[in-house]
mmCIF file with all atom_site columns, C-alpha atoms and ligand atoms in Angstrom:
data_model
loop_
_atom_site.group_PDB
_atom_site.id
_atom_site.type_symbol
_atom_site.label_atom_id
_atom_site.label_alt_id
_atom_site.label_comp_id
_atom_site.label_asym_id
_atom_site.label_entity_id
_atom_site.label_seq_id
_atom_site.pdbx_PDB_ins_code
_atom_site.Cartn_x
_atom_site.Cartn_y
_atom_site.Cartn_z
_atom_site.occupancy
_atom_site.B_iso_or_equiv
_atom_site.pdbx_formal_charge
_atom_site.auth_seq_id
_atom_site.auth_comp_id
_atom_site.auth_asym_id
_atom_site.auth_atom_id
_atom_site.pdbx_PDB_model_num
ATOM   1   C  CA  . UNK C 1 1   ? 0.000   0.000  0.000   1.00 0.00 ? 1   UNK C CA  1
ATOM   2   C  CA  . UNK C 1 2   ? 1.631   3.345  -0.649  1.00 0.00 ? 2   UNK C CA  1
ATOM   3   C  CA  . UNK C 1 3   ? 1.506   6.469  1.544   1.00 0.00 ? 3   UNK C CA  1
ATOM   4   C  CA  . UNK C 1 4   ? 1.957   9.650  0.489   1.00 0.00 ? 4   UNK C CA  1
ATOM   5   C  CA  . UNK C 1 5   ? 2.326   13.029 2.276   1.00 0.00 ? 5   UNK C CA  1
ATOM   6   C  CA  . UNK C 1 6   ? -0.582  14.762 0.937   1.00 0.00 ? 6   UNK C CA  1
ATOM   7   C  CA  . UNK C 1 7   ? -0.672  18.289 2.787   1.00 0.00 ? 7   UNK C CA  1
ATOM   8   C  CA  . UNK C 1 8   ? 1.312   19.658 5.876   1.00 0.00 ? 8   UNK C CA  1
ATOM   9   C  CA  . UNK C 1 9   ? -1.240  22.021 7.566   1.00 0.00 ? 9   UNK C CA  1
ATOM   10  C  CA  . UNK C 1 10  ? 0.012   25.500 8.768   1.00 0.00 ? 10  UNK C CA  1
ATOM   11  C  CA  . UNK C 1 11  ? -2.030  27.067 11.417  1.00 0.00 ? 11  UNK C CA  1
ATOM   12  C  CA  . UNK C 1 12  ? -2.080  30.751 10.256  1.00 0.00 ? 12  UNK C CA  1
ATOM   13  C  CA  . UNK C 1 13  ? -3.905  33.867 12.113  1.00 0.00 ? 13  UNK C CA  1
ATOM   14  C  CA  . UNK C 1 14  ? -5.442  34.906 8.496   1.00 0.00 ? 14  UNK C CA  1
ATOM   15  C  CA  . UNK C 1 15  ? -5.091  33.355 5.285   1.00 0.00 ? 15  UNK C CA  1
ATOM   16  C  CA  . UNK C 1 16  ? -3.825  37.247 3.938   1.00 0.00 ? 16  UNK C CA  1
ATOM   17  C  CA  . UNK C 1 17  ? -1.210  37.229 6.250   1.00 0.00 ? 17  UNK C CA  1
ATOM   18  C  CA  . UNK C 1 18  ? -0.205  33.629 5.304   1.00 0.00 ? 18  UNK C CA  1
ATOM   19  C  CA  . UNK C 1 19  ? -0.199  34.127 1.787   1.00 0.00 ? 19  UNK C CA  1
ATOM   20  C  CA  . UNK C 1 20  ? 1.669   37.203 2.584   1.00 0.00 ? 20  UNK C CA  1
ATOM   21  C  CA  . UNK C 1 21  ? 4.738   35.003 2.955   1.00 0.00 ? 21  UNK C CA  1
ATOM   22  C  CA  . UNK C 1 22  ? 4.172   31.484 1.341   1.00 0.00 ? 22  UNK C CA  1
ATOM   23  C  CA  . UNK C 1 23  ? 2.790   33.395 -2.324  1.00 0.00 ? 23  UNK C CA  1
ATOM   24  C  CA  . UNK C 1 24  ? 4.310   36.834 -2.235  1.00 0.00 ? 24  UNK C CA  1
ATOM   25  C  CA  . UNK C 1 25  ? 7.367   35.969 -0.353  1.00 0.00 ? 25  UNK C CA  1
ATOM   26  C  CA  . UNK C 1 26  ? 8.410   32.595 -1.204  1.00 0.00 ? 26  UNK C CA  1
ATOM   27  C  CA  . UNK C 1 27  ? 6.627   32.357 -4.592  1.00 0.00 ? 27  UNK C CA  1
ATOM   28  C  CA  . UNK C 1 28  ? 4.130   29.508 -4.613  1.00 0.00 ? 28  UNK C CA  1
ATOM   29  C  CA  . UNK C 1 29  ? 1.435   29.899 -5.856  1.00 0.00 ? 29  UNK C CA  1
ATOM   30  C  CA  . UNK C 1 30  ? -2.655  28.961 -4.514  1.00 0.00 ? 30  UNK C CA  1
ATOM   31  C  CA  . UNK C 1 31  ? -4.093  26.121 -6.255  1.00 0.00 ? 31  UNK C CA  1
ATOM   32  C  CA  . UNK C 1 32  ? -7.532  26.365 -4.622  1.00 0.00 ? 32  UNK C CA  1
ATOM   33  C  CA  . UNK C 1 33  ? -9.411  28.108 -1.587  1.00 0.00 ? 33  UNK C CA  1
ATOM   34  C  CA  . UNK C 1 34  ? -11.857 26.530 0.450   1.00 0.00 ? 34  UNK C CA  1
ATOM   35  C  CA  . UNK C 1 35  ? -14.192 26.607 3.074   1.00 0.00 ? 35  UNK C CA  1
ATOM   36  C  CA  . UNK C 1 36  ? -14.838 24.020 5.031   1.00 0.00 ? 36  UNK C CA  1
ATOM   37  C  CA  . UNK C 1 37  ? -17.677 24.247 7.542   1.00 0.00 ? 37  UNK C CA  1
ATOM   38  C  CA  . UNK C 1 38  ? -17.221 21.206 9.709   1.00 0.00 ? 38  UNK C CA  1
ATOM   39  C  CA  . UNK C 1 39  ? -14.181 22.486 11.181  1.00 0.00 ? 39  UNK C CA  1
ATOM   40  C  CA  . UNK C 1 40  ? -14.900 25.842 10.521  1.00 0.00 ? 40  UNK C CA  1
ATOM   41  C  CA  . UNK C 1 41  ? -11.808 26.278 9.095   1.00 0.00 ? 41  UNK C CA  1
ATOM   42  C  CA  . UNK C 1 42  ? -11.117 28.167 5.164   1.00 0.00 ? 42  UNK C CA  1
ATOM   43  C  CA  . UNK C 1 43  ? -8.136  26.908 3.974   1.00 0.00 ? 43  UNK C CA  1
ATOM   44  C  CA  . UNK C 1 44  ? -5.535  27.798 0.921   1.00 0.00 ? 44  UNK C CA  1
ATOM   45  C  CA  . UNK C 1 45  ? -3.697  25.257 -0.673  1.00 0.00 ? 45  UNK C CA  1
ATOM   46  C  CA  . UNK C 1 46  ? -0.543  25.625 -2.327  1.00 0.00 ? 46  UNK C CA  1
ATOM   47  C  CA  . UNK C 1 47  ? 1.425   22.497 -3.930  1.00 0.00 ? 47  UNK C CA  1
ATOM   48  C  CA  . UNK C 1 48  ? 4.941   21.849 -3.394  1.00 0.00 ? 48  UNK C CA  1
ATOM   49  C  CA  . UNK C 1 49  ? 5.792   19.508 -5.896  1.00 0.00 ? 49  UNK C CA  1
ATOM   50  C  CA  . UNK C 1 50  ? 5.676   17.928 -9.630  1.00 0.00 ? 50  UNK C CA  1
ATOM   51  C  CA  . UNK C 1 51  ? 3.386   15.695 -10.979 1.00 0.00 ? 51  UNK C CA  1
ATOM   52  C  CA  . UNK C 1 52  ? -0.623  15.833 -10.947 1.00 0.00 ? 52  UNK C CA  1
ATOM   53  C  CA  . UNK C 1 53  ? -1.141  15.140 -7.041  1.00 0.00 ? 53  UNK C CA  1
ATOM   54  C  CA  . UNK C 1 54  ? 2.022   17.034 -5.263  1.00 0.00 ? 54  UNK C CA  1
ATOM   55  C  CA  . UNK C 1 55  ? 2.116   17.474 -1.589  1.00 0.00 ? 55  UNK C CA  1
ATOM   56  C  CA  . UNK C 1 56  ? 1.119   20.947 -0.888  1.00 0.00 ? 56  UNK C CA  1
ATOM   57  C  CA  . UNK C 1 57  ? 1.193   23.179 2.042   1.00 0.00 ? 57  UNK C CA  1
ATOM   58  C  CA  . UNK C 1 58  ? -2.280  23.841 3.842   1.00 0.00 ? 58  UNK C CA  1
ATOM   59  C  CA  . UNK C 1 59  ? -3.182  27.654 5.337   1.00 0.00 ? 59  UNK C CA  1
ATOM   60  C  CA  . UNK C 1 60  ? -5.746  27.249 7.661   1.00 0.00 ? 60  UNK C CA  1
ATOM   61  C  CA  . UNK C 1 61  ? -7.515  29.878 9.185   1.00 0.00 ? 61  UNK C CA  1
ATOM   62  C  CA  . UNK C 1 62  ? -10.198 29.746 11.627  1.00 0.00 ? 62  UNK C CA  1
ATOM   63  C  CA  . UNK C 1 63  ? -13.667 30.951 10.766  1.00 0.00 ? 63  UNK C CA  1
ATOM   64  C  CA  . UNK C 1 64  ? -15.582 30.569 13.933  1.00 0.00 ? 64  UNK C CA  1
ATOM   65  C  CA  . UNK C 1 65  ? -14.712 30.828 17.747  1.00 0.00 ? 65  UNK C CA  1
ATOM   66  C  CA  . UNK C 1 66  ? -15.468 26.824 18.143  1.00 0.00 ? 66  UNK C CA  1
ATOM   67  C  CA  . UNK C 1 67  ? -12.551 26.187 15.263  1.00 0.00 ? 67  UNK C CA  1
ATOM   68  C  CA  . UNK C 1 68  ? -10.323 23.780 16.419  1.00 0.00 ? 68  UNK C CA  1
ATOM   69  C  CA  . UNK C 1 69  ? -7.915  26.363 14.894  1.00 0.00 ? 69  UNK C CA  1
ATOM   70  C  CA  . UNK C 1 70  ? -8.801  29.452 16.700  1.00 0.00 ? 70  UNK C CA  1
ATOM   71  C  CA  . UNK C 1 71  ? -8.164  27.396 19.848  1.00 0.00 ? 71  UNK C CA  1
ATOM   72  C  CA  . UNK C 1 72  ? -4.997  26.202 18.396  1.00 0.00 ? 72  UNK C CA  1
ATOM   73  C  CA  . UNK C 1 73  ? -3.752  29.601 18.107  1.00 0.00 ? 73  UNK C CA  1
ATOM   74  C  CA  . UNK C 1 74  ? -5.267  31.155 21.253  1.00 0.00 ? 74  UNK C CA  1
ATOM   75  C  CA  . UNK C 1 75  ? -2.805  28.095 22.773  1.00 0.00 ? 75  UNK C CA  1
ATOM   76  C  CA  . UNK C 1 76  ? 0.118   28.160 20.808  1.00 0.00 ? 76  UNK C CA  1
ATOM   77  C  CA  . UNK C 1 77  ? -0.234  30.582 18.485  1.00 0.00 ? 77  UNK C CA  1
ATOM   78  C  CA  . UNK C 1 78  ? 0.221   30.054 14.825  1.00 0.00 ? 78  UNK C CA  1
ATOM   79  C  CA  . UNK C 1 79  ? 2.327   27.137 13.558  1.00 0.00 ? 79  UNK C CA  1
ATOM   80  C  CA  . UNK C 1 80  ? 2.625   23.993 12.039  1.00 0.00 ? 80  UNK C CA  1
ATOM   81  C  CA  . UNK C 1 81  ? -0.839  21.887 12.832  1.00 0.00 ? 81  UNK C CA  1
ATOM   82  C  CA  . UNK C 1 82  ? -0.799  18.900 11.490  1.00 0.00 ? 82  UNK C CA  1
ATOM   83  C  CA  . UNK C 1 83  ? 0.588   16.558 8.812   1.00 0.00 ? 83  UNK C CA  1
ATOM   84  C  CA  . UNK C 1 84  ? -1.629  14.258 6.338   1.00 0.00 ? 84  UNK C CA  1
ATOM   85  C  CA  . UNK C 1 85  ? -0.970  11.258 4.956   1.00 0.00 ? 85  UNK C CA  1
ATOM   86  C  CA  . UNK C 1 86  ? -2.942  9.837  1.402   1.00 0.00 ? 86  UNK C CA  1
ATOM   87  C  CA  . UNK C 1 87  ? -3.987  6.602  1.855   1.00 0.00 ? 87  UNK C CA  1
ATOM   88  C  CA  . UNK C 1 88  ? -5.765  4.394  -0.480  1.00 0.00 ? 88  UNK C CA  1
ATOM   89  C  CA  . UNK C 1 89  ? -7.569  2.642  1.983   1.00 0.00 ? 89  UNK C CA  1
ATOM   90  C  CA  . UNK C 1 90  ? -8.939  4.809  4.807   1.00 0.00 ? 90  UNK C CA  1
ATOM   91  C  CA  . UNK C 1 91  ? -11.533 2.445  6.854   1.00 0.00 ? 91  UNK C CA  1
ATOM   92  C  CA  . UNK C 1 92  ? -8.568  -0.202 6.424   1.00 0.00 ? 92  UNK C CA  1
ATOM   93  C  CA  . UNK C 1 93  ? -6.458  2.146  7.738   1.00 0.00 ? 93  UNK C CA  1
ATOM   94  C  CA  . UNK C 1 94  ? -8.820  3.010  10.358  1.00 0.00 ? 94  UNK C CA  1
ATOM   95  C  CA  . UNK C 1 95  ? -9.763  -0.833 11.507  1.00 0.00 ? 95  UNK C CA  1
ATOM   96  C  CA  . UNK C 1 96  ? -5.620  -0.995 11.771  1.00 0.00 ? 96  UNK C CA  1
ATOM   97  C  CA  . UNK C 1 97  ? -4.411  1.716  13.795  1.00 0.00 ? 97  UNK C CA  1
ATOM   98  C  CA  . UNK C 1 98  ? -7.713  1.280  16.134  1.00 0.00 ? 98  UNK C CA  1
ATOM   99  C  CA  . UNK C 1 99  ? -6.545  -2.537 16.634  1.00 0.00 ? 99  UNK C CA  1
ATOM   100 C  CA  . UNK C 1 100 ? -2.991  -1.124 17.471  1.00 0.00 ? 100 UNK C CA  1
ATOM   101 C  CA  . UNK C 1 101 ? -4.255  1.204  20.229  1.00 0.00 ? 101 UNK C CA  1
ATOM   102 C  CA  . UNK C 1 102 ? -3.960  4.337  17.858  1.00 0.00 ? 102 UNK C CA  1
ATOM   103 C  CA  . UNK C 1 103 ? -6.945  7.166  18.649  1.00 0.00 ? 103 UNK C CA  1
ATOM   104 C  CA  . UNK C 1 104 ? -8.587  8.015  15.559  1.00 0.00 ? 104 UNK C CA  1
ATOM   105 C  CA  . UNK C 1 105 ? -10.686 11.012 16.717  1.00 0.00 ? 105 UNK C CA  1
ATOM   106 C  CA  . UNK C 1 106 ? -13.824 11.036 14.631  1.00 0.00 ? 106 UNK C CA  1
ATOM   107 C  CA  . UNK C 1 107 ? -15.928 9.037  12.168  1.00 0.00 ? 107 UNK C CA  1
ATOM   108 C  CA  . UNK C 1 108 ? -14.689 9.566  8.320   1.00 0.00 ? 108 UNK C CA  1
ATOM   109 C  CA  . UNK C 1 109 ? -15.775 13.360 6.985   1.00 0.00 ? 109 UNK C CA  1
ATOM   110 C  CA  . UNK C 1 110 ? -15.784 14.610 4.070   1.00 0.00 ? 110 UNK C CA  1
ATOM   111 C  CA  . UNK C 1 111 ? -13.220 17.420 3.526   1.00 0.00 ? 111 UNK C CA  1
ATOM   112 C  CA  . UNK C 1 112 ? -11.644 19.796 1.018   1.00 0.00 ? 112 UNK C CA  1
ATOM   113 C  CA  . UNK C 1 113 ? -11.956 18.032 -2.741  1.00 0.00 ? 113 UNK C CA  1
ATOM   114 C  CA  . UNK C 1 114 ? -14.752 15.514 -1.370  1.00 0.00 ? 114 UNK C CA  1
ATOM   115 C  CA  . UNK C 1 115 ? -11.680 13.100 0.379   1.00 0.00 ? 115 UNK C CA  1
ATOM   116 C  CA  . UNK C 1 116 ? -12.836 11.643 3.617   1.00 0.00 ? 116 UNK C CA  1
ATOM   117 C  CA  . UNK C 1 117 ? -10.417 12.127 6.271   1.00 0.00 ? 117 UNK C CA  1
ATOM   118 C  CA  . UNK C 1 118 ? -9.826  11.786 9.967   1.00 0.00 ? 118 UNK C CA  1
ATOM   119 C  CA  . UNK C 1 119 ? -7.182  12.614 12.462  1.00 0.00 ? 119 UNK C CA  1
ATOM   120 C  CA  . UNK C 1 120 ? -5.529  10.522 14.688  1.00 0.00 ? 120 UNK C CA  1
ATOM   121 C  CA  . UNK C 1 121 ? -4.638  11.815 18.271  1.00 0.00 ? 121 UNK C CA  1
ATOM   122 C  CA  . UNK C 1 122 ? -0.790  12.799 18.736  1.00 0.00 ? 122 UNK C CA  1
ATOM   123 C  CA  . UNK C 1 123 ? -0.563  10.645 21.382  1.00 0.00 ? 123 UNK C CA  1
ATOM   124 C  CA  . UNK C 1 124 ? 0.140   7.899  19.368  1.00 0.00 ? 124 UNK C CA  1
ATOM   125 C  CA  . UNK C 1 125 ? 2.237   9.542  16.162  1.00 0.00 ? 125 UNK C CA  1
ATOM   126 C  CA  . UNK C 1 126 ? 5.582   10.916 17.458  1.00 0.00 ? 126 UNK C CA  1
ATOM   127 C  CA  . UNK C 1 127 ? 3.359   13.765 19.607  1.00 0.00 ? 127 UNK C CA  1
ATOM   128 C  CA  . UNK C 1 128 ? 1.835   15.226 15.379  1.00 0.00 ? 128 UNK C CA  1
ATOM   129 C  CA  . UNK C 1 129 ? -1.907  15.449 14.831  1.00 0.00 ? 129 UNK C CA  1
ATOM   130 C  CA  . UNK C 1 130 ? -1.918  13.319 12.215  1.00 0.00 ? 130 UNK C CA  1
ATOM   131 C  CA  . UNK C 1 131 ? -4.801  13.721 9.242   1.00 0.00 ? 131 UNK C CA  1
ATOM   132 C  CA  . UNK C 1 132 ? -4.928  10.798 7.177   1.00 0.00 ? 132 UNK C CA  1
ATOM   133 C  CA  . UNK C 1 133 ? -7.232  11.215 3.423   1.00 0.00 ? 133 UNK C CA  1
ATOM   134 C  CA  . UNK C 1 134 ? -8.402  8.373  1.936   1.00 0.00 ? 134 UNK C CA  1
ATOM   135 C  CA  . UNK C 1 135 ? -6.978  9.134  -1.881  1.00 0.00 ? 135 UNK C CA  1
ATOM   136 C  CA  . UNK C 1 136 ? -9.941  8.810  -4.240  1.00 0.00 ? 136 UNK C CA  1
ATOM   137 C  CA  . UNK C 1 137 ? -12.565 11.477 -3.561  1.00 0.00 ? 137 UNK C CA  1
ATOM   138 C  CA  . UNK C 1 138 ? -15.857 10.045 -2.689  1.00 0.00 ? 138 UNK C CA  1
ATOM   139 C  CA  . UNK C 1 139 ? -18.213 10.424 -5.857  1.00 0.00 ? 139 UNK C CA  1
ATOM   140 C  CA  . UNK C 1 140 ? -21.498 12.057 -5.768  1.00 0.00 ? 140 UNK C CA  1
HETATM 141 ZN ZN1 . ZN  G 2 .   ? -5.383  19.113 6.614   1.00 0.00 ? 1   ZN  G ZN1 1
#
């Protein structure tokens, strides 16, 4: 089974400010912006790589109070997030780490690009929320 880094997820204040630095600074460039209202998060992705499905950085900036961002930030302030992993098998993947103790936080959503995802507790990665997105998108 192959695993591939699919986005590292940068915690940002706002996505302006962000994009300040990773487009007008560094020189990427935004692939797609996106709101995403079950984590109340909007998010700007920029890839990082060749090929059709590079890596990419994630901005994510918190639209509501209850965002696990906002209370990310109000802890830490901004920073790296989390990491996510593709996977071509997420409820595989799931029934796996579950059987070796991992905590997968939630049921399977549906996220940016219509990939389910979930995140697994640090606890059990290296002390890295880890997102892991199953790598088709689920078809309407
Ligand atoms: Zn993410």
């Amino acid at each position: 089974m192959a695993i591939e880094i699919d986005h590292l997820g940068i915690a940002v204040r706002s996505l302006e400010e962000g994009l300040r630095f990773y487009e007008d600074a560094l020189g990427m460039a935004v692939s797609g912006r996106e709101k995403i209202a079950a984590e109340q998060v909007e998010v700007a992705m920029l890839p990082a790589g060749a090929g059709t499905n590079p890596p990419r950085i994630e901005l994510l900036e918190a639209t509501g109070e209850a965002s696990p961002i906002a209370r990310y930030i109000e802890k830490r302030g901004p920073g790296l997030h989390h990491i996510a992993l593709r996977v071509d098998d997420l409820e595989n993947t799931i029934e796996r780490l579950k059987s070796e103790g991992a905590r997968v936080l939630q049921e399977p959503r549906r996220g940016a690009g219509g990939h389910l995802y979930v995140f697994v507790h640090p606890a059990t990665t290296g002390g890295v929320l880890l997102e892991l997105i199953q790598k088709e998108p689920v078809k309407d």
